[in-house]
PDB file of C-alpha atoms and ligand atoms in Angstrom:
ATOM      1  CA  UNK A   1     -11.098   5.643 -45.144  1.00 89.00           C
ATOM      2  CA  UNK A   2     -12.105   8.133 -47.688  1.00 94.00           C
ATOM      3  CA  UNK A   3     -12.743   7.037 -51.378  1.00 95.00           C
ATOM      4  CA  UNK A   4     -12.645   9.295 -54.152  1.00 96.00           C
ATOM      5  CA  UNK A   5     -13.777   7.976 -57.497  1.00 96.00           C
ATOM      6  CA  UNK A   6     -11.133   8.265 -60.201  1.00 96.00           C
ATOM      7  CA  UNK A   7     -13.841   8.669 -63.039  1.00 95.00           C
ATOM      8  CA  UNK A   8     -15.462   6.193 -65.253  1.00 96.00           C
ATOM      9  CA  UNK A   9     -13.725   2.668 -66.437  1.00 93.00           C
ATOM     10  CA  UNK A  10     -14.525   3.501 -69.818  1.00 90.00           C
ATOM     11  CA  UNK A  11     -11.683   6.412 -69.377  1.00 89.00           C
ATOM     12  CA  UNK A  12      -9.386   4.291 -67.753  1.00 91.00           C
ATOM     13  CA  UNK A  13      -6.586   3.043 -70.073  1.00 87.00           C
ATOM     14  CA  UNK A  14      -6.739  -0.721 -71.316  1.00 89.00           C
ATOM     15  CA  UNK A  15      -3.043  -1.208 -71.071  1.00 93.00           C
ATOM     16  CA  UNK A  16      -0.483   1.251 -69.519  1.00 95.00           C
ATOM     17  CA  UNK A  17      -0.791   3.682 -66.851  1.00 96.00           C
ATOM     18  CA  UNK A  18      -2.197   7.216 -65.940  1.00 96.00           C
ATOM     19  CA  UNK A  19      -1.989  10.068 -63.123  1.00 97.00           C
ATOM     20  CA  UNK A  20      -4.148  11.282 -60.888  1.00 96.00           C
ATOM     21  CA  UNK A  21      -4.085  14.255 -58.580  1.00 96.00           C
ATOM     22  CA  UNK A  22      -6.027  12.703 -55.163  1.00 94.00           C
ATOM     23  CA  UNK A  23      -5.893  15.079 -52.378  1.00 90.00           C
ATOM     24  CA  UNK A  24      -2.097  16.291 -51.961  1.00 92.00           C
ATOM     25  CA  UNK A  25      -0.897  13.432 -54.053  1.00 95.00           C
ATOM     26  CA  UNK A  26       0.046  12.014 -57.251  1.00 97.00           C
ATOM     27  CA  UNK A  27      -1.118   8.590 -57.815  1.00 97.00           C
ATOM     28  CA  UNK A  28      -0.081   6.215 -60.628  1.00 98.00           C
ATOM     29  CA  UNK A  29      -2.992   3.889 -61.909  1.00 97.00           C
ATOM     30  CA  UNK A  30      -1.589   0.867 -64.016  1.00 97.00           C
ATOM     31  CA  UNK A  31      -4.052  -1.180 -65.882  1.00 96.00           C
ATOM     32  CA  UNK A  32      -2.759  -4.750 -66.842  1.00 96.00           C
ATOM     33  CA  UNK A  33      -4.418  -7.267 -68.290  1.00 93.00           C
ATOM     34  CA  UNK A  34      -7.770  -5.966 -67.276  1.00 90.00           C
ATOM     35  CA  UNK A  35      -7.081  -5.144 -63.782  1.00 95.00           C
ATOM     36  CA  UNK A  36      -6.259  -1.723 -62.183  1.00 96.00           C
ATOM     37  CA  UNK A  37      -2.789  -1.090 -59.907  1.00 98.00           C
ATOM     38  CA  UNK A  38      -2.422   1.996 -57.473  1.00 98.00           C
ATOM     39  CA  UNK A  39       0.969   3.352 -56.598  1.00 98.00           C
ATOM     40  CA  UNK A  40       2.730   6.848 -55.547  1.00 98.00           C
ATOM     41  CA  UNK A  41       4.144   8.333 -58.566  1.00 98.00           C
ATOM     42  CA  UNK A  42       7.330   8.603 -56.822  1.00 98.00           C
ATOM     43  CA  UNK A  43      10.096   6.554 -56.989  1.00 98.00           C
ATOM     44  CA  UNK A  44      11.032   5.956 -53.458  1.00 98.00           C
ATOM     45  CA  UNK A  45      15.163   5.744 -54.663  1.00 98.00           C
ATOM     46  CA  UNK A  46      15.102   9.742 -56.006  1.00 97.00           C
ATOM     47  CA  UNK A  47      13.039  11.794 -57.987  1.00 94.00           C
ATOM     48  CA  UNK A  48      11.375  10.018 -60.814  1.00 98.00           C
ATOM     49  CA  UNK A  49       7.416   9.566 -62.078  1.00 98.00           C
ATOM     50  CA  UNK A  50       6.397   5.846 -61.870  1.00 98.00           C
ATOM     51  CA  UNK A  51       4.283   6.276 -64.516  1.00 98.00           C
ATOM     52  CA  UNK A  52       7.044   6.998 -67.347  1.00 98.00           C
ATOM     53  CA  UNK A  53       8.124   3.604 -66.303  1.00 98.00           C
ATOM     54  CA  UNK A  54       7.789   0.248 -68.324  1.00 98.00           C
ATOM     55  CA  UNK A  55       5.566  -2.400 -67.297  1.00 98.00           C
ATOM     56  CA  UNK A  56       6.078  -5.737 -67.375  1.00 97.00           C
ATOM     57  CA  UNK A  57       2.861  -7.789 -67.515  1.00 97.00           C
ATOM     58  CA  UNK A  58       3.955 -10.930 -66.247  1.00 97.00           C
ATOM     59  CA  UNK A  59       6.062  -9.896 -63.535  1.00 97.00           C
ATOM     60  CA  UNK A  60       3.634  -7.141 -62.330  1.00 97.00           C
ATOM     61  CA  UNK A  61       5.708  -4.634 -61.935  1.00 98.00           C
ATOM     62  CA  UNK A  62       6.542  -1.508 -63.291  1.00 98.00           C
ATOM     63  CA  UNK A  63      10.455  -0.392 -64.011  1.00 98.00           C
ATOM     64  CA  UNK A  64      11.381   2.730 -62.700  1.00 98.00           C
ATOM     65  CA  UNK A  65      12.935   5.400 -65.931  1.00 98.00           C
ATOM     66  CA  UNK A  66      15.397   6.446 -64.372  1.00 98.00           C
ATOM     67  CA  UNK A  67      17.594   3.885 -62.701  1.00 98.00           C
ATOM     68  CA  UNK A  68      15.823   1.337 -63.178  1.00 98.00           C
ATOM     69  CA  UNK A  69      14.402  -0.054 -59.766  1.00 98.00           C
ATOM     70  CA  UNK A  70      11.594  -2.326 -60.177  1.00 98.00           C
ATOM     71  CA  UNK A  71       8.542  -2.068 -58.145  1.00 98.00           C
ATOM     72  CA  UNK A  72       5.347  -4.567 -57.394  1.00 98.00           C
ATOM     73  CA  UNK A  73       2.506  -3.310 -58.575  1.00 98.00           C
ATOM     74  CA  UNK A  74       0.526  -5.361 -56.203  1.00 98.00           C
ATOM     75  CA  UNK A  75       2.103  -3.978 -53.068  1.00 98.00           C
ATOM     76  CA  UNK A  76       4.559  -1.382 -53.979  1.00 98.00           C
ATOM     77  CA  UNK A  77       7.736  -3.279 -52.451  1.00 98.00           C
ATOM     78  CA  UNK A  78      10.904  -2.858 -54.602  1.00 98.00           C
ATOM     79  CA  UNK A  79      12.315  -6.004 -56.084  1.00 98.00           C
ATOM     80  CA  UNK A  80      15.629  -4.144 -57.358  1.00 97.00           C
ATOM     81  CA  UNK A  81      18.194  -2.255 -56.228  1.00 96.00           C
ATOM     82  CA  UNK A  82      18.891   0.507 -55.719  1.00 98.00           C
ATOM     83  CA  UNK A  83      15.523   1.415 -54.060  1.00 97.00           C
ATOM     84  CA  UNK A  84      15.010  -0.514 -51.230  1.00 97.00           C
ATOM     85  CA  UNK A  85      12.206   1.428 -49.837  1.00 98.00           C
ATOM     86  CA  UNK A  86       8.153   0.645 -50.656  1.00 98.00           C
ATOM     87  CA  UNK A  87       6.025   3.183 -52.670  1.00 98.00           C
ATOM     88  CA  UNK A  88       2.809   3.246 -50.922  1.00 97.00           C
ATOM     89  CA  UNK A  89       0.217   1.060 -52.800  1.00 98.00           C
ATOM     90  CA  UNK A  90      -3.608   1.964 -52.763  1.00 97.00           C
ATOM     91  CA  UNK A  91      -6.534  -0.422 -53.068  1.00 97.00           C
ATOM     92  CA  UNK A  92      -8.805   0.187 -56.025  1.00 97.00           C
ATOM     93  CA  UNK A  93     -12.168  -0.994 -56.770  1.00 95.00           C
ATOM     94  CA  UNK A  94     -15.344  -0.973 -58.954  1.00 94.00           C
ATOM     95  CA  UNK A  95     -18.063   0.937 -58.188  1.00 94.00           C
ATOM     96  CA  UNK A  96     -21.375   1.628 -60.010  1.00 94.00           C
ATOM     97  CA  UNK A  97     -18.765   1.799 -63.402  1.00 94.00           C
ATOM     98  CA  UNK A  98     -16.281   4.325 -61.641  1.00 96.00           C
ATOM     99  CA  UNK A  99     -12.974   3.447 -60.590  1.00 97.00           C
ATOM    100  CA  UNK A 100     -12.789   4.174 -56.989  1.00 97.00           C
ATOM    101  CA  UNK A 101      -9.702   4.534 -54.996  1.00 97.00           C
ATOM    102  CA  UNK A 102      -9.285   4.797 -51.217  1.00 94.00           C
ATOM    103  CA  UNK A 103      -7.257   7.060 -48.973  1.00 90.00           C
ATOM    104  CA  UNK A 104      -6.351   5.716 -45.440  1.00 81.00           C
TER     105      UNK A 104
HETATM  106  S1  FES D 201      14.793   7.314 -59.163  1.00 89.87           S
HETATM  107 FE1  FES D 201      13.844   5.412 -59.410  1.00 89.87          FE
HETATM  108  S2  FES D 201      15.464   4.008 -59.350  1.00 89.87           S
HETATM  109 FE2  FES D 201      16.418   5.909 -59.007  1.00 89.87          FE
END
């Protein structure tokens, strides 16, 4: 496991979501309701940045832009057609006031 820290909480945002650049990949943080979400910013259906997408709060889970597929936040399995496919989910955690994500 490596962990990279994704910078301070105090930078995170409070509601909404964010990119990150971690190794070779683009990861999608989602902050809800005071907790932190980890996804590939990649739809698994085509092309499209999870990110842009809308999230809804209570469902926890975040609506793809651009057809619309909707995705756990918690795990990363689709709930909607048409992706069918996971996005690959990361677990976060608090460390000395840095967000800190890990890399299997
Ligand atoms: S690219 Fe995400 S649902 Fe099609």
């Amino acid at each position: 496991v490596t962990r990279y820290e994704l910078g301070p909480l105090a930078e995170m945002p409070t509601e909404g979501a964010r990119v990150f650049q971690v190794a070779d990949r683009r990861i999608a943080v989602f902050a809800v309701d005071g907790a932190f979400y980890a996804l590939d910013d990649r739809c698994s259906h085509a092309t499209a940045s999870l990110a842009e997408g809308e999230i809804d709060a209570d469902e926890l889970c975040v609506e793809c832009p651009r057809h619309g597929a909707r995705f756990d936040l918690r795990s990363g399995a689709a709930r909607t057609a048409p992706a069918f496919q996971p996005v690959r989910s990361y677990p976060l955690s608090i460390s000395d006031g840095q967000l800190v994500l890990e890399l299997i």
